[in-house]
Coordinates of C-alpha atoms in Angstrom, one line a residue:
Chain A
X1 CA -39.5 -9.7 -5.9
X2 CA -39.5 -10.2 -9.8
X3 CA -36.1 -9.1 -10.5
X4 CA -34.1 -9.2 -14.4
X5 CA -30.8 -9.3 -14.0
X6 CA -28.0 -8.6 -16.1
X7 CA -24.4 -8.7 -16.1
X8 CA -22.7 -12.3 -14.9
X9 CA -19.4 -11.7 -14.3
X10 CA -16.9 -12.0 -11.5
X11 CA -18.9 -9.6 -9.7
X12 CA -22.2 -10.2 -11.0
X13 CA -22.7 -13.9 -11.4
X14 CA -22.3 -14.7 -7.1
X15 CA -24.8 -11.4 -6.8
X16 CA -27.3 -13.0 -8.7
X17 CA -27.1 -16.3 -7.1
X18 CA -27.7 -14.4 -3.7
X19 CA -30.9 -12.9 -4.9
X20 CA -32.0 -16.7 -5.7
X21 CA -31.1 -18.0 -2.3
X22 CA -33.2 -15.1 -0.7
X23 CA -35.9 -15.9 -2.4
X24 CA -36.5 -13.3 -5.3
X25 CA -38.0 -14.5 -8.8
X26 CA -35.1 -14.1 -10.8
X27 CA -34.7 -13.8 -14.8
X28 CA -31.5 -13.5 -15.9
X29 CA -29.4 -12.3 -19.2
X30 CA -26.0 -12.5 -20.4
X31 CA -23.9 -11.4 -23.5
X32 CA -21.9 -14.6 -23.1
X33 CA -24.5 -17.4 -23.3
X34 CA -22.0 -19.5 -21.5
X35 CA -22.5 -17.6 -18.3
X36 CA -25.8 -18.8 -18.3
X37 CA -26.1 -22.4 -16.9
X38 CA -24.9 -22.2 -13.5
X39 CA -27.9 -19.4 -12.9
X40 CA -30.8 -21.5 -14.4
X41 CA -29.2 -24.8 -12.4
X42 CA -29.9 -22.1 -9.4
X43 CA -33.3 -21.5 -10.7
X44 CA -33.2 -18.7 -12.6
X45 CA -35.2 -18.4 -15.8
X46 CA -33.4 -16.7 -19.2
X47 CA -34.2 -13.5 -21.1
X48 CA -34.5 -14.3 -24.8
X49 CA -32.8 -10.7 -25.2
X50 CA -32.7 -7.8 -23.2
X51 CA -36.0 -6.1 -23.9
X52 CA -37.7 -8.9 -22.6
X53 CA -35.9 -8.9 -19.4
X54 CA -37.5 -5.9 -18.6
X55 CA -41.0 -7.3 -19.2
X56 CA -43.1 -7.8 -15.6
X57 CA -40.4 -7.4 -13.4
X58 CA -40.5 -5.0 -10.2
X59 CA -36.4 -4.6 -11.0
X60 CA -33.8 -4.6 -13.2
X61 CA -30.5 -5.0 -11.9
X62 CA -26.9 -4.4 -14.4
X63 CA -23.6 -5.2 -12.9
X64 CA -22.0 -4.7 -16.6
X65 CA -18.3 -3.2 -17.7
X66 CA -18.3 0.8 -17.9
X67 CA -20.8 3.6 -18.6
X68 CA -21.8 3.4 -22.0
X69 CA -22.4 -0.3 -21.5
X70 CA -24.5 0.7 -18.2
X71 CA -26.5 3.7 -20.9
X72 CA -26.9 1.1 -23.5
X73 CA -28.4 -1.9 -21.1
X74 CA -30.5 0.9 -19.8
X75 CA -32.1 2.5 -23.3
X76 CA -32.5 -1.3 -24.6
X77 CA -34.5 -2.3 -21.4
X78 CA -36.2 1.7 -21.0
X79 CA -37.7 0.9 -24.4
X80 CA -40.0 -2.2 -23.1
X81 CA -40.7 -1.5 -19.5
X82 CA -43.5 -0.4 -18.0
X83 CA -43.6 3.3 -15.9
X84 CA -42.8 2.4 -12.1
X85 CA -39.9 0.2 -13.1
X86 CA -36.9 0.8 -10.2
X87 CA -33.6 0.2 -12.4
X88 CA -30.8 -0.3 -10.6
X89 CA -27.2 -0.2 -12.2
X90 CA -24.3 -1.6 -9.7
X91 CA -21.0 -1.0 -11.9
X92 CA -18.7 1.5 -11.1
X93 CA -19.1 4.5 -13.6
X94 CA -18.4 8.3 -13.2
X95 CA -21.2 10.2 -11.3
X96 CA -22.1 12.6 -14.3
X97 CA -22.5 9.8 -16.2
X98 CA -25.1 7.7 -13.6
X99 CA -26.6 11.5 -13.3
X100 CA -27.3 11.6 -17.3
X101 CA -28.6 8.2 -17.6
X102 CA -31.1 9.3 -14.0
X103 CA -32.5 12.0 -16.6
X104 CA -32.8 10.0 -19.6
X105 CA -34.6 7.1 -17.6
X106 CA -36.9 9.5 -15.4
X107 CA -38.4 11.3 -18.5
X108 CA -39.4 7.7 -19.4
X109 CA -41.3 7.1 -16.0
X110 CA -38.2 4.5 -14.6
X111 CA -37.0 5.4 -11.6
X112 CA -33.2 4.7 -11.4
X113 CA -31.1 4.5 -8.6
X114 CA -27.0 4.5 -8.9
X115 CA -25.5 1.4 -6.5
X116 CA -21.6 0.5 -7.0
X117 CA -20.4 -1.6 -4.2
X118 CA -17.3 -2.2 -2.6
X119 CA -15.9 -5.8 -1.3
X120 CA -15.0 -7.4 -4.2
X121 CA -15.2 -11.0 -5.8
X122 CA -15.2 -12.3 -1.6
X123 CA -17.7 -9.8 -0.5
X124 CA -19.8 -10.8 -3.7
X125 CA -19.7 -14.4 -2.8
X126 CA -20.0 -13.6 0.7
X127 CA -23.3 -11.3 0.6
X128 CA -21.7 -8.9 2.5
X129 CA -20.9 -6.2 -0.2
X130 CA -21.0 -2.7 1.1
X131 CA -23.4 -0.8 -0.9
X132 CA -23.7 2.8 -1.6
X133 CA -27.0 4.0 -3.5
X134 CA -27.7 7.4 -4.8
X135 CA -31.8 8.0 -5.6
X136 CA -34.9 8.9 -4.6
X137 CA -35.8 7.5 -1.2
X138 CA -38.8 6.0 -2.5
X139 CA -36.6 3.8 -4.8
X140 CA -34.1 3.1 -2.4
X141 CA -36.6 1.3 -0.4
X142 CA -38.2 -0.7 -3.3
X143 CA -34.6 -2.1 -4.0
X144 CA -33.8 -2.5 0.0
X145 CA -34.8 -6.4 -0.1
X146 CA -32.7 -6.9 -3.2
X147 CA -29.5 -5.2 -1.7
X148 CA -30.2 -6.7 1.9
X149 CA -29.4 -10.2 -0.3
X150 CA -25.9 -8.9 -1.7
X151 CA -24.7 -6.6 1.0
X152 CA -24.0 -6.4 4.7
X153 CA -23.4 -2.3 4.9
X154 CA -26.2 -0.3 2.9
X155 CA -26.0 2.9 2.4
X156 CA -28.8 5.6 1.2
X157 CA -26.0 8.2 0.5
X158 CA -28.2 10.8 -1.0
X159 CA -29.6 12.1 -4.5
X160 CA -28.8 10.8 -8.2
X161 CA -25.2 10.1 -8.5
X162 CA -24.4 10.3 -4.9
X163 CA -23.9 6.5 -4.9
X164 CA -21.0 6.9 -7.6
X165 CA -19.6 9.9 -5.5
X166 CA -19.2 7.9 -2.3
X167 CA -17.5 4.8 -4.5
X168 CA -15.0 7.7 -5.8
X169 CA -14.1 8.3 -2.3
X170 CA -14.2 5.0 -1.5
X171 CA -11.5 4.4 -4.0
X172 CA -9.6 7.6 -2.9
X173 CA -9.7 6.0 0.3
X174 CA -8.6 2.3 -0.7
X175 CA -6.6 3.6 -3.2
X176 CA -4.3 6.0 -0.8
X177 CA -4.3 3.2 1.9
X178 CA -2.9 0.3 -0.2
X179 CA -0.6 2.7 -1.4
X180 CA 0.6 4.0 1.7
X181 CA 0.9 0.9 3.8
X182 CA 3.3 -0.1 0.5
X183 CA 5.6 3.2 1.1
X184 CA 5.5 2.3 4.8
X185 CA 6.6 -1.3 4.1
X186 CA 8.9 -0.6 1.4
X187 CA 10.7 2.2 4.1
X188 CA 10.8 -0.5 6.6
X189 CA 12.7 -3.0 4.5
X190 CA 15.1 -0.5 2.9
X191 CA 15.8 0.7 6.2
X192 CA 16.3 -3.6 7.2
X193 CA 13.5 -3.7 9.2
X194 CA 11.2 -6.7 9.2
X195 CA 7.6 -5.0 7.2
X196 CA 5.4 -7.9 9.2
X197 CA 6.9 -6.4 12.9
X198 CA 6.0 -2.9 11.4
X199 CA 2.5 -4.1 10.3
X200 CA 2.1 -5.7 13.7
X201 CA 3.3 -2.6 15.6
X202 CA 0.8 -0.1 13.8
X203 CA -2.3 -2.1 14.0
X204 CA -2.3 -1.5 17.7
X205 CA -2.8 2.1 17.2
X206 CA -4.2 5.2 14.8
X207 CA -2.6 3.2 11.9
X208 CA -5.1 0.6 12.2
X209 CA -7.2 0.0 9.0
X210 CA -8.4 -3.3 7.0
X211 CA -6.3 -2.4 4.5
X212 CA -3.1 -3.1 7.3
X213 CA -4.9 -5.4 8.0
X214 CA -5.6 -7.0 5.0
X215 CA -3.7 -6.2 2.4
X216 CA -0.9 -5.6 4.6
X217 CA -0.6 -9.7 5.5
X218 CA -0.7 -9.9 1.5
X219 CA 2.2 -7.5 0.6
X220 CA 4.3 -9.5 4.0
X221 CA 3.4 -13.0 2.0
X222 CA 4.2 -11.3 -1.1
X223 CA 1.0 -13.0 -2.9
X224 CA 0.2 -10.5 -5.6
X225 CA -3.2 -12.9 -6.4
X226 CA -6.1 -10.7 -7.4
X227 CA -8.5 -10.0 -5.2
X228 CA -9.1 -6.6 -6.7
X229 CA -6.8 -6.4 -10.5
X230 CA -4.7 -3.4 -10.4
X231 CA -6.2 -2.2 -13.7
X232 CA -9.4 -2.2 -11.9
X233 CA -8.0 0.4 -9.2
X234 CA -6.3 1.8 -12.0
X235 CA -9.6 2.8 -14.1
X236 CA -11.6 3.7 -10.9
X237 CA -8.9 6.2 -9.9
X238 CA -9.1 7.5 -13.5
X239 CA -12.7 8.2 -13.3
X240 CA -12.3 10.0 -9.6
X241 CA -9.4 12.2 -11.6
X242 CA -11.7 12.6 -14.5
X243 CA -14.6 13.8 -12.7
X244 CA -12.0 15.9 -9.9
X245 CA -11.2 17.4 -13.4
X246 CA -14.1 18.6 -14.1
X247 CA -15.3 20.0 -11.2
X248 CA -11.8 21.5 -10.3
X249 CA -11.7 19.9 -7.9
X250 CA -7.9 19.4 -6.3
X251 CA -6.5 15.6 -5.0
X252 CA -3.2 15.3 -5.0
X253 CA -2.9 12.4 -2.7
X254 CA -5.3 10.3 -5.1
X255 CA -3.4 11.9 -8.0
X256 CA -0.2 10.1 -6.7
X257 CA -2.1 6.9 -6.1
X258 CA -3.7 7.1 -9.9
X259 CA -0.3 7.2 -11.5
X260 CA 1.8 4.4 -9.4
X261 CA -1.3 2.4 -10.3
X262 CA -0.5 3.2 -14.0
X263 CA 2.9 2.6 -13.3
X264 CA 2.0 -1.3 -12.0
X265 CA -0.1 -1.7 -15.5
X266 CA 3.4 -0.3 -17.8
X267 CA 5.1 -2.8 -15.4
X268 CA 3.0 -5.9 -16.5
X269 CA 1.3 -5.7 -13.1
X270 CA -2.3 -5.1 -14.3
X271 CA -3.8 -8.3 -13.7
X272 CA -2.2 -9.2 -10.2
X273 CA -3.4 -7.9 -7.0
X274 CA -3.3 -3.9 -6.2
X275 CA -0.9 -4.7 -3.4
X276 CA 1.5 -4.7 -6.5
X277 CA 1.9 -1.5 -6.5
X278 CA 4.2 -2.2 -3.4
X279 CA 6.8 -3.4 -6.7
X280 CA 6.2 -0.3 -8.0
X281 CA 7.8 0.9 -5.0
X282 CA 10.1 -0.9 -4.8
X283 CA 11.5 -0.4 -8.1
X284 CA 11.3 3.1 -7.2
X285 CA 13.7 2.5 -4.3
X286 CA 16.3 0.9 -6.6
X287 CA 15.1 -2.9 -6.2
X288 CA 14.0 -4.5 -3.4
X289 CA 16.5 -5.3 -0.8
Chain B
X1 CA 11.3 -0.3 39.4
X2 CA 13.5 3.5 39.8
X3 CA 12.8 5.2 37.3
X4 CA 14.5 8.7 36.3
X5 CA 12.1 10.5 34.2
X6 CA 13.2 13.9 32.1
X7 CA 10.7 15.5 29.8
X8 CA 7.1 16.5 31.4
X9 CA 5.8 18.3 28.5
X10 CA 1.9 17.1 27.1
X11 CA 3.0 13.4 26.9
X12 CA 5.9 13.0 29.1
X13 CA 3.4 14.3 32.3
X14 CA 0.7 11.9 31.9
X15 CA 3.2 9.1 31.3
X16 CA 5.2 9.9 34.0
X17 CA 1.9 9.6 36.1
X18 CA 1.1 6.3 34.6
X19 CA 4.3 5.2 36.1
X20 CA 3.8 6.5 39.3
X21 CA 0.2 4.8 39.3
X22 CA 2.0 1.4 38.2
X23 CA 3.8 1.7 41.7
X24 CA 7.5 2.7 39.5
X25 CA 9.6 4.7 42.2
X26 CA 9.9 7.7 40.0
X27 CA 12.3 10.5 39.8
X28 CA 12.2 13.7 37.5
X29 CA 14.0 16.2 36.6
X30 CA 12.4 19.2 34.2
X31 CA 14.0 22.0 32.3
X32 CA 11.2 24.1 33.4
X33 CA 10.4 23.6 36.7
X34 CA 6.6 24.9 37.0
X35 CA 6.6 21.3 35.3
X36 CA 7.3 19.7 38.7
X37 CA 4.8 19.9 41.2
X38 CA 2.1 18.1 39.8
X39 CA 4.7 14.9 39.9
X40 CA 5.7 15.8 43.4
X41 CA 2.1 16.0 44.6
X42 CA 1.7 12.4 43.1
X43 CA 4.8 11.0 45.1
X44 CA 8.0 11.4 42.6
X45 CA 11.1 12.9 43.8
X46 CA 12.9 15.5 42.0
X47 CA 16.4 15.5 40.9
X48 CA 18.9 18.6 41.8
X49 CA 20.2 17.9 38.2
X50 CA 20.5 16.1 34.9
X51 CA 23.3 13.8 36.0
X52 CA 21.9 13.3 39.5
X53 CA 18.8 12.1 37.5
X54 CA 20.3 8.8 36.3
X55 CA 22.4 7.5 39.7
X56 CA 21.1 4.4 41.0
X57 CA 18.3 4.0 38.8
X58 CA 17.3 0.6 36.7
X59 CA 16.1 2.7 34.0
X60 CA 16.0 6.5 32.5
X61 CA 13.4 7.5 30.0
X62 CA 13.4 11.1 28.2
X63 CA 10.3 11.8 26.5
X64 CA 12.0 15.1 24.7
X65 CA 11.8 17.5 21.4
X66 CA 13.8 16.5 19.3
X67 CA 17.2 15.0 18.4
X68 CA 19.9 17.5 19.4
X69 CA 17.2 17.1 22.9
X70 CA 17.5 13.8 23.0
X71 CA 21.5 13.3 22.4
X72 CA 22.3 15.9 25.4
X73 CA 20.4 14.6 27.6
X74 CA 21.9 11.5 26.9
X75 CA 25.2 12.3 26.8
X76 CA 24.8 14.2 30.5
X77 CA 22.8 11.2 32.4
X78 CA 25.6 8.8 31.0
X79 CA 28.3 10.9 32.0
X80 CA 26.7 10.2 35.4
X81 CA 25.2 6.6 35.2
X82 CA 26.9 3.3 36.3
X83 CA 27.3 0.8 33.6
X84 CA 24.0 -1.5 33.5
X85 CA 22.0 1.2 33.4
X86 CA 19.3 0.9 31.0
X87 CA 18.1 4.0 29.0
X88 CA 14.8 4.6 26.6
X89 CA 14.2 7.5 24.5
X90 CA 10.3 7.9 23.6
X91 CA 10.6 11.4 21.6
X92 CA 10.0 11.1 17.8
X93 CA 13.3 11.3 16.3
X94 CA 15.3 9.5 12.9
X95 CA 16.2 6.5 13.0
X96 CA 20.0 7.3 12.5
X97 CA 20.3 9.9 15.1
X98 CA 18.7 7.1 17.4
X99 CA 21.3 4.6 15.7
X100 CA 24.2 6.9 16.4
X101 CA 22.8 7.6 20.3
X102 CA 22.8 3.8 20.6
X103 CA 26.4 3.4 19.7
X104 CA 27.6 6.3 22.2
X105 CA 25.4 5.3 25.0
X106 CA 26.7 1.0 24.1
X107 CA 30.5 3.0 24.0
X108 CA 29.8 3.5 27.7
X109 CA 28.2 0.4 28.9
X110 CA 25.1 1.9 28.7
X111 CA 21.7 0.2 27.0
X112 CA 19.3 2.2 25.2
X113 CA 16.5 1.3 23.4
X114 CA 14.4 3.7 21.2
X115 CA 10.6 3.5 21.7
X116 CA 9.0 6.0 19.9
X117 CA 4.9 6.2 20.3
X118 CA 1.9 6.5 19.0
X119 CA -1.7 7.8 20.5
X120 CA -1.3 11.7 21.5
X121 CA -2.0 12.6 24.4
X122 CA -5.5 10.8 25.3
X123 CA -3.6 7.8 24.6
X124 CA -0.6 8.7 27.3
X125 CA -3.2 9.8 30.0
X126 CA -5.2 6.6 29.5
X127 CA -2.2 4.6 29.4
X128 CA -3.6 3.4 26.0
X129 CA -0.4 4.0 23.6
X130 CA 1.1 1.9 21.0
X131 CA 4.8 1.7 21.5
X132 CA 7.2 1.0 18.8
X133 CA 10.6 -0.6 20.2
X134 CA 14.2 -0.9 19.0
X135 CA 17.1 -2.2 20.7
X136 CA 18.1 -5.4 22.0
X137 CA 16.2 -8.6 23.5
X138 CA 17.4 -7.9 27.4
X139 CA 16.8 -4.4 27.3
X140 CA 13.2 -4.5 26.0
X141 CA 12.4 -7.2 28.5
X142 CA 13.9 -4.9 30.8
X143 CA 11.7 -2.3 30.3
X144 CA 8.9 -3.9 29.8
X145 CA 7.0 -3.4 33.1
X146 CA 8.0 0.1 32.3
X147 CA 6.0 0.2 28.5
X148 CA 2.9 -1.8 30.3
X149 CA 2.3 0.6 32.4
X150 CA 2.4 3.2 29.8
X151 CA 1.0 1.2 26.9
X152 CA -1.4 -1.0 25.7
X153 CA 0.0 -1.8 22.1
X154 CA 4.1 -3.0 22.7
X155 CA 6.1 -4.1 20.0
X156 CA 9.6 -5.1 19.5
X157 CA 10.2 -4.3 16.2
X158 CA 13.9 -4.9 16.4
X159 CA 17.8 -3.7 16.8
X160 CA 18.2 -0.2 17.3
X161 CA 16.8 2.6 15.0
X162 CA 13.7 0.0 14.3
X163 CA 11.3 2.1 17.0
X164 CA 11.9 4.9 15.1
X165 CA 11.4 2.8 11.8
X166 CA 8.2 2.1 12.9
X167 CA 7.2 5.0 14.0
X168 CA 8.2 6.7 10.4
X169 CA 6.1 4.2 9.1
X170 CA 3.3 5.0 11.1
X171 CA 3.2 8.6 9.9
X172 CA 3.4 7.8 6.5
X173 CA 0.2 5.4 6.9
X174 CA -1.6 8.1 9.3
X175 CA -0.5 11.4 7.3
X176 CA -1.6 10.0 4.3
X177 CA -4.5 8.5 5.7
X178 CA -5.8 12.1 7.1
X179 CA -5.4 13.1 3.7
X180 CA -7.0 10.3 2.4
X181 CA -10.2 11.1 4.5
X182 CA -9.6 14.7 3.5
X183 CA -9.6 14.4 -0.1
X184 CA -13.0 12.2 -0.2
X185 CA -14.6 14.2 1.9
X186 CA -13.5 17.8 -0.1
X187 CA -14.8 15.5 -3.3
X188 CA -18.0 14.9 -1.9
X189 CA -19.2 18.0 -0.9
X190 CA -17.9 19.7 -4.5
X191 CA -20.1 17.1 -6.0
X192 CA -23.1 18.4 -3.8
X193 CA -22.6 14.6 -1.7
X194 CA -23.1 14.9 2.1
X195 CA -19.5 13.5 3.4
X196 CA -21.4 12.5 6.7
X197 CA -22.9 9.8 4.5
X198 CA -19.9 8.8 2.7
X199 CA -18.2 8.3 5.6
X200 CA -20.8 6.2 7.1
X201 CA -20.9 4.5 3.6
X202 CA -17.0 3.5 4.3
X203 CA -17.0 2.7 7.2
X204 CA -18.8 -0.6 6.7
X205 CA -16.8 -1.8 3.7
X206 CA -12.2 -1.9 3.0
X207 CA -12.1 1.4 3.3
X208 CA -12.7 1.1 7.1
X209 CA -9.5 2.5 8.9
X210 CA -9.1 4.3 12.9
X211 CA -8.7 8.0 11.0
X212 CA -11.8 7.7 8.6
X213 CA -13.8 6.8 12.3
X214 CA -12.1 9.3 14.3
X215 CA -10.2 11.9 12.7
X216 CA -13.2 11.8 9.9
X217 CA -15.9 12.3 12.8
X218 CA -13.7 15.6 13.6
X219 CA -14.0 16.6 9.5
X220 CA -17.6 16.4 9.5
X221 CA -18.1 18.5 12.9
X222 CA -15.4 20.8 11.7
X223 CA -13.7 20.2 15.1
X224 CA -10.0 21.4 14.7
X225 CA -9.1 21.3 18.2
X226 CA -5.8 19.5 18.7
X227 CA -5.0 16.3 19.4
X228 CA -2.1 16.0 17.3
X229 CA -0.9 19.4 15.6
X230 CA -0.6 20.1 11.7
X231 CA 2.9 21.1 12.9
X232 CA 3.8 17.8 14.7
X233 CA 2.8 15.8 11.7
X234 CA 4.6 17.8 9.3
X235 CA 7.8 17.7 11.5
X236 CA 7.3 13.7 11.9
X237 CA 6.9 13.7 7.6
X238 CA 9.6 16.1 7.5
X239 CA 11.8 13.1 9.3
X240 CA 10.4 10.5 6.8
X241 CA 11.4 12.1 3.8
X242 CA 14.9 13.3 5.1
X243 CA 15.3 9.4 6.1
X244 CA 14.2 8.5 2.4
X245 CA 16.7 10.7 0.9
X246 CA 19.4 9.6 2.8
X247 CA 18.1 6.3 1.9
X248 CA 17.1 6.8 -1.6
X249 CA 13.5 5.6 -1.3
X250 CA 10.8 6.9 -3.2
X251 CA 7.6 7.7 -0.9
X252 CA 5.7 10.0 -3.3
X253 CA 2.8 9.4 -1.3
X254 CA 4.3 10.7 1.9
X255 CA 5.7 13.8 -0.4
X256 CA 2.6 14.9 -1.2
X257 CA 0.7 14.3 2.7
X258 CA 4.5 16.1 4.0
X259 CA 4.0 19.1 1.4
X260 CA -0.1 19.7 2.1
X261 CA 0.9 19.7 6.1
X262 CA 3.4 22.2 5.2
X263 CA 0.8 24.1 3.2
X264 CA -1.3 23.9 6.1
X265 CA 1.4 25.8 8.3
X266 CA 2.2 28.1 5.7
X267 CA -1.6 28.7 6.2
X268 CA -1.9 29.8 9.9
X269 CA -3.2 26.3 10.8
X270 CA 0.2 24.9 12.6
X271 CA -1.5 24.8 16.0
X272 CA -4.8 23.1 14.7
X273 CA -5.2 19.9 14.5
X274 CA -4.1 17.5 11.5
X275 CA -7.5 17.3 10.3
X276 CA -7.5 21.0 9.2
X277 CA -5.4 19.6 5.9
X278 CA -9.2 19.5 4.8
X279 CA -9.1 23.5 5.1
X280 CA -5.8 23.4 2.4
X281 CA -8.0 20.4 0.3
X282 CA -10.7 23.3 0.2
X283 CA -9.0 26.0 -1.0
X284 CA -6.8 23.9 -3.6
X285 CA -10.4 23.9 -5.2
X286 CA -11.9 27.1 -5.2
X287 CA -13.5 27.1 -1.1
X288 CA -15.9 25.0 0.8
X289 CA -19.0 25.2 -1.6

């Protein structure tokens, strides 16, 4: 397939490079022009600006920063496509906001389907992204061979926006779990119990999750090295709150989660690992013991 | 091995059964004895008492209520034990009434060890639970063919009190994680998001965890036959936050999964299963659209 892509970041950059190696026609721009080279060493051409990344393609893909970057990418790329263009944004914005730029791009004949994915930097590198699209089905199975290249576990999860809604409670999820396997392990050691016994006690049973699993072993080695940046959980948990807002809808659990997140950033803790928050906790508790 | 056995409620039946099936020489004793004869018919022997219950055994096990339960019973088999004998608590207590159990039954020769579980009761009728262990070296390899026959998942976490540890922190990771589930799935359907599609969304990315399979499954079919009461799990968090008082740790994650349980029997929905803290999520916004 003839697919633009834009948005090389942490996240973007190893995406890209797995459309190559499957085999797609890839052109390719960037804000940064030094994000550039390692994709045309992989074979992918270069946009001389946005519009024209647009031009001829079956696709356009944006892994970009927040909404109004995703609406801006869009309109700029909107205004020189042809009608029957699938776009395809991949960052995580709210759902009202993917919904809006669905009606903006639909009155202009693009089709546009909502995709956030969850798995981080590994998982990008990896091809084996888990990827959650909201969108007509018809689109969903133009962009199929795309996201087979990126992601192991694809989702159709329903209509515009629905993609976004699932990554919300994805994060509710993640977001809960990291924090809760902190409390767990902060209990444990303030009560002189040994956290990596604890860890390997509840994976045997209904505790079980990859975040024990995972994260867990992190918080035990105490290696706070991102992985996914506290900020980031931080800003996805604000949108959830922000969109639980206004739809009145009530999460108490993820509220908790939201602000001991915020808590890590006032403590300096933005840029390490989420499993920070389990200092958060521990400060909480007096200091760690 | 002889094995006294007191407590032949929901659990402590089918894991008296396992031992029996394990080829354990098994007596019981039951406060109510319409809780006898299914042990008889398998091949245990009854007690006449309490204190008969622990002569010339290798091992007791109670399998009780709760901790005022646990300490009498206690207290009355010791009175009656020879020194040597080794005894196991599996009831879901705090860790300092096990602590202070452990240093009345030690007073008197006596070793106990506090094994708290995890896996309701499918798990104890398949033998299949995850078993949380405190106490010392000898003892748990003592009891060990005892747990195997029981178990699947056997842990020594450590000294005394470190079962119940364990088992604390494996509420605070399941509570919360029901919650978790709970509070993605009320999200998604208020955002018009099928939550059987979510769910399968998450369950192939870090979000994956035993509840969102399970106890998520049960959300979606609206299936709030217990399995593990709203009133058990509120009990168990009820435990965790008086520990982290006493403590002074924070668990504001725990908090909030302890306070929507509670909501959840202040609601009628004590005898249903945990996953009815979805019904609370509901009505905190407005009803199940």
């Amino acid at each position: 397939m003839k697919i633009g892509f834009v948005g090389l970041g942490i996240m973007g950059r190893p995406m890209a490079l797995n459309l190559l190696r499957a085999g797609h026609e890839l052109t390719v721009w960037a804000r940064r022009p030094a994000a550039l080279p390692p994709l045309l060493e992989a074979g992918a051409r270069a946009a001389h600006d946005l519009a024209a990344l647009a031009q001829g393609q079956d696709m356009v893909i944006s892994m970009v920063a927040d909404a109004p970057d995703v609406a801006a990418v869009m309109q700029t790329m909107a205004s020189a496509a042809e009608p029957g263009l699938v776009a395809v944004d991949m960052s995580t914005i709210a759902p009202a906001a993917a919904r809006e730029i669905h009606g903006d791009l639909q009155a202009k004949g693009i089709d546009f389907i909502d995709a956030p994915v969850s798995g981080g930097e590994p998982g990008a590198i990896a091809g084996s992204l888990s990827i959650m699209a909201g969108g007509s089905a018809q689109a969903f199975a133009h962009a199929l061979p795309a996201f087979a290249a990126m992601g192991q576990s694809i989702v159709h999860v329903g209509g515009p926006g629905a993609g976004q809604v699932a990554k919300a409670a994805n994060q509710v999820v993640t977001g809960m779990g990291v924090v809760a396997v902190a409390e767990a392990f902060n209990f444990a050691q303030q009560n002189g119990v040994d956290p990596a016994r604890v860890r390997e006690a509840l994976l045997g049973g209904f505790a079980f999750s990859k975040i024990l699993e995972n994260h867990g072993q992190r918080m035990i080695a105490r290696n706070f090295t991102p992985g996914f940046k506290s900020w980031m959980h931080a800003k996805d948990l604000h949108i959830v709150m922000q969109t639980a807002h206004e739809l009145q809808v009530g999460l108490p659990g993820a509220a908790v989660a939201e602000q001991l997140f915020a808590a890590a950033l006032a403590q300096g803790l933005g840029e390490a690992d989420s499993v920070a928050v389990l200092q958060v906790l521990e400060q909480l508790s007096g200091g760690r013991p």
